[in-house]
PDB file of C-alpha atoms in Angstrom:
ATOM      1  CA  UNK A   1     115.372 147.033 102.996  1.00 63.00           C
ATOM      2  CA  UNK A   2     114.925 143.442 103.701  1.00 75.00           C
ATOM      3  CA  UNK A   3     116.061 141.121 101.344  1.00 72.00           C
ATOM      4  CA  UNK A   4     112.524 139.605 100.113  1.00 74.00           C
ATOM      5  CA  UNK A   5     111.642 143.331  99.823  1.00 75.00           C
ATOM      6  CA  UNK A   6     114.442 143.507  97.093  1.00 67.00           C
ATOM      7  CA  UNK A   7     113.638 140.141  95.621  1.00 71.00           C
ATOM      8  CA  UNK A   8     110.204 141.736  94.764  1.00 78.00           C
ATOM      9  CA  UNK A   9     111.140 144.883  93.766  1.00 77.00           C
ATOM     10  CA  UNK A  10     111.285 145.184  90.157  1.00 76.00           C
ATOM     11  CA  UNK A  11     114.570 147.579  89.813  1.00 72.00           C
ATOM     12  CA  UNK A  12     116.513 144.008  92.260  1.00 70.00           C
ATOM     13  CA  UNK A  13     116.534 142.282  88.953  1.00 72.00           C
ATOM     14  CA  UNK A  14     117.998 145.094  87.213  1.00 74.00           C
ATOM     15  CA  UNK A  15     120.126 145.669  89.693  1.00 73.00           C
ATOM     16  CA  UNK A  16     121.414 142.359  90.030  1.00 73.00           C
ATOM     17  CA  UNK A  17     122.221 141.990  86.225  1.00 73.00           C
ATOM     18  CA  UNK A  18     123.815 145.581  85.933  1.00 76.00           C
ATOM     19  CA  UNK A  19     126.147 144.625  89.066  1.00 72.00           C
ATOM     20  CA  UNK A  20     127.672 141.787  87.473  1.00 82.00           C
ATOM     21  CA  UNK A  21     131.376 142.540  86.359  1.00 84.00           C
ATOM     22  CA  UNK A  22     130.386 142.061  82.536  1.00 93.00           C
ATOM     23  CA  UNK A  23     126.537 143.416  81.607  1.00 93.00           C
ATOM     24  CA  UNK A  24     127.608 147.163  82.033  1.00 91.00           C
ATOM     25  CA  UNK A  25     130.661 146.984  79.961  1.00 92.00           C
ATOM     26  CA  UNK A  26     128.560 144.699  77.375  1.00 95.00           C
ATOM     27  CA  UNK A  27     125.733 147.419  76.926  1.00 94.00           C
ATOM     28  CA  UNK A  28     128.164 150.019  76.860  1.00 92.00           C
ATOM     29  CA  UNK A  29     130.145 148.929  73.874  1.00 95.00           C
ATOM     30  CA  UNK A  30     127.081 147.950  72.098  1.00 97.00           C
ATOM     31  CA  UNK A  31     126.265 151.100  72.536  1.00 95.00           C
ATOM     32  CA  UNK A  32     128.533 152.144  69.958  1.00 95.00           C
ATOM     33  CA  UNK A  33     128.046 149.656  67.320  1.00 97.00           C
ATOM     34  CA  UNK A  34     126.950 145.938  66.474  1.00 97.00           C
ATOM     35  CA  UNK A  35     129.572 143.229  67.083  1.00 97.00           C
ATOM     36  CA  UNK A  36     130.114 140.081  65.787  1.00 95.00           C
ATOM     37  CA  UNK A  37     130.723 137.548  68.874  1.00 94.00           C
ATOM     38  CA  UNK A  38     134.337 137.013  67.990  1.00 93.00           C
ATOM     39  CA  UNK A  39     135.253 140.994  67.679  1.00 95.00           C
ATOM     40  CA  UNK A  40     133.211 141.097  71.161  1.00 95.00           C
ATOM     41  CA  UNK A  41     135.542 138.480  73.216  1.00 95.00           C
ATOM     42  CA  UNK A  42     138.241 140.061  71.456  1.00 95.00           C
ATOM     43  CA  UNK A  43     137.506 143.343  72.633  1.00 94.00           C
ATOM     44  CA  UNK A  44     136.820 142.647  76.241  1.00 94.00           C
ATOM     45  CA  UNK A  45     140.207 141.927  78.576  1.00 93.00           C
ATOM     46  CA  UNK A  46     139.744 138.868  80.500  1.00 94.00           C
ATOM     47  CA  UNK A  47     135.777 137.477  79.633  1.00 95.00           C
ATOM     48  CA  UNK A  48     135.758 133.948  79.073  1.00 95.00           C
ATOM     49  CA  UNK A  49     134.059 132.408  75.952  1.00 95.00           C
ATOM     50  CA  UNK A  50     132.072 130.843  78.452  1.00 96.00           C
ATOM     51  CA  UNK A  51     130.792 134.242  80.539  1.00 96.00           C
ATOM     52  CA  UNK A  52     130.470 135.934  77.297  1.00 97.00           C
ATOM     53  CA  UNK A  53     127.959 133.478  75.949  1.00 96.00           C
ATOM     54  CA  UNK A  54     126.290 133.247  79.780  1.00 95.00           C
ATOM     55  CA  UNK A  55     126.194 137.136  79.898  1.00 95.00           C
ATOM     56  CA  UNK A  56     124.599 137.668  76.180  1.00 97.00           C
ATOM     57  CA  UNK A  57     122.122 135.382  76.755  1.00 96.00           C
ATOM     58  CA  UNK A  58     121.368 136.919  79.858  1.00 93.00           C
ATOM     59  CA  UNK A  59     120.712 140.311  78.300  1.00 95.00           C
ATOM     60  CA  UNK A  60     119.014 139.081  75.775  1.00 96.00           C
ATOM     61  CA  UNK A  61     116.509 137.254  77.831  1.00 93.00           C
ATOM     62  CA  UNK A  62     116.054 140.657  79.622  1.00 92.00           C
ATOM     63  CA  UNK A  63     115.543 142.134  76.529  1.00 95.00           C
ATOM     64  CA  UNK A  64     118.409 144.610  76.488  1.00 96.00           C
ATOM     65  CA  UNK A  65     120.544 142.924  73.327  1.00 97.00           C
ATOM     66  CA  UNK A  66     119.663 140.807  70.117  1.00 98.00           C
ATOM     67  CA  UNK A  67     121.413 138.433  68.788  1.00 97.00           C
ATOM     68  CA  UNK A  68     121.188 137.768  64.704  1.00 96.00           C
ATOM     69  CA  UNK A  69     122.525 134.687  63.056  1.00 94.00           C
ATOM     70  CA  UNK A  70     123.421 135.133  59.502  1.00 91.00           C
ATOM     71  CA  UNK A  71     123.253 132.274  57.058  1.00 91.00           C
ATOM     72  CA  UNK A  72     126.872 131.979  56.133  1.00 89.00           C
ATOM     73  CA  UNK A  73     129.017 128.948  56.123  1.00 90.00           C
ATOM     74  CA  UNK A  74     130.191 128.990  59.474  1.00 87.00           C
ATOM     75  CA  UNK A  75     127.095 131.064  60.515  1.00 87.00           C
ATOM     76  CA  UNK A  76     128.035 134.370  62.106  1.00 89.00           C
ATOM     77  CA  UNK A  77     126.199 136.517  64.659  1.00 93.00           C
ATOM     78  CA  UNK A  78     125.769 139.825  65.321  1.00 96.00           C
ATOM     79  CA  UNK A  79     124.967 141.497  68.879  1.00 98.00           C
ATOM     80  CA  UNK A  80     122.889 144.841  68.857  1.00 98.00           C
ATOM     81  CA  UNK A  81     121.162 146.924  71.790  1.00 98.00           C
ATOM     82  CA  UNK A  82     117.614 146.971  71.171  1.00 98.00           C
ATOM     83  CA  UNK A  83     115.355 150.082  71.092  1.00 98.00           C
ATOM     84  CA  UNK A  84     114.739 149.051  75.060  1.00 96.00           C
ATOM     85  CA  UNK A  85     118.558 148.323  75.597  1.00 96.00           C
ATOM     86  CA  UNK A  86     119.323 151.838  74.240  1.00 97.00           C
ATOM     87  CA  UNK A  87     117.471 153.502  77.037  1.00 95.00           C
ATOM     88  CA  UNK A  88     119.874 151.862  79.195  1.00 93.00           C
ATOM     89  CA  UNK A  89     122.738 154.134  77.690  1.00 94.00           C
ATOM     90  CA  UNK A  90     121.770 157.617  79.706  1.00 94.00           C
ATOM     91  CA  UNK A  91     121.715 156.121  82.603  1.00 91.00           C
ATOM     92  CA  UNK A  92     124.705 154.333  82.586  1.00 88.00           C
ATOM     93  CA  UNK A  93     126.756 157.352  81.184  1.00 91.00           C
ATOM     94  CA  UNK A  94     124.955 159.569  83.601  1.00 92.00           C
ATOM     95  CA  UNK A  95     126.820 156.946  86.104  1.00 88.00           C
ATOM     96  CA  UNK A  96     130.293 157.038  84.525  1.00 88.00           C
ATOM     97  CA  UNK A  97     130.254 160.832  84.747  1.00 93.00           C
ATOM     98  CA  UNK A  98     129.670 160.919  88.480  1.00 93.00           C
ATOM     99  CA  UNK A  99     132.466 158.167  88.791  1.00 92.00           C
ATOM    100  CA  UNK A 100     134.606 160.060  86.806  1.00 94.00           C
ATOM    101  CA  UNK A 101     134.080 163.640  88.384  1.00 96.00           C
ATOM    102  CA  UNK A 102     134.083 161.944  91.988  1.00 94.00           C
ATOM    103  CA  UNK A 103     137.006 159.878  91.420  1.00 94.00           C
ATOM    104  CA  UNK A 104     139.509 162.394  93.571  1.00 94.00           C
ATOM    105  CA  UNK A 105     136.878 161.938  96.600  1.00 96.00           C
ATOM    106  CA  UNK A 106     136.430 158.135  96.549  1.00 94.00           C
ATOM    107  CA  UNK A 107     140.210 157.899  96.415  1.00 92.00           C
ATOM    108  CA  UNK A 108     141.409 160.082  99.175  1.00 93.00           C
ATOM    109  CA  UNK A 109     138.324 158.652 101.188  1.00 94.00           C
ATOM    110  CA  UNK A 110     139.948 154.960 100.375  1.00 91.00           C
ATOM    111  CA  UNK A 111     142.988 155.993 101.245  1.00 90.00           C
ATOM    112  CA  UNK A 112     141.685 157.462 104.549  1.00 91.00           C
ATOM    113  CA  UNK A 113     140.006 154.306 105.172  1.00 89.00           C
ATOM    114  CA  UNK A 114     142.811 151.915 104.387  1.00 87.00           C
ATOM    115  CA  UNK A 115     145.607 154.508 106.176  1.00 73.00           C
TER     116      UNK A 115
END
């Protein structure tokens, strides 16, 4: 497919954002319940405060996560999926299943590849 093909396409975008090394992991623990940014970085190995922020904002833009500020002293926020970020969830766990019962095949063909 050439590559303006794929710019055009609307599944390139979706694509793009999903293949990043942080949205999937995002939607998939907001998947289980609402975090509060802090319990978020905490819970994610090796995300910067920085990519965090960059990667939030990028799902919510797309629509996939909401963000609510709550009027405390500091002010706290809350991440959520949104009804169009849950639909995201079966596909994503449909994709984690075939990782999971392929995993003996991509190895040994790794392995055959590296050997």
């Amino acid at each position: 497919m050439p590559l303006a093909e794929l710019d055009e396409c609307p599944a390139g975008d979706v694509f793009r954002r999903m293949g990043d090394r942080w949205s999937l992991l995002l939607v998939a623990l907001l998947g289980k319940r609402p975090y509060r940014y802090n319990d978020l970085h905490r819970s994610i190995e090796g995300i910067s405060q920085r990519m965090l922020t960059r990667t939030l904002r990028g799902l919510e833009a797309d629509g996939l996560v909401h963000r609510e500020v709550f009027p405390t002293v500091p002010p706290s926020v809350e991440y959520s999926l949104t009804p169009l970020g849950r639909t995201l969830l079966e596909p994503v766990s449909a994709l984690a299943d075939w990782a999971v019962r392929h995993e003996a095949e991509i190895n040994a063909s790794r392995s055959r590849y590296e050997g």
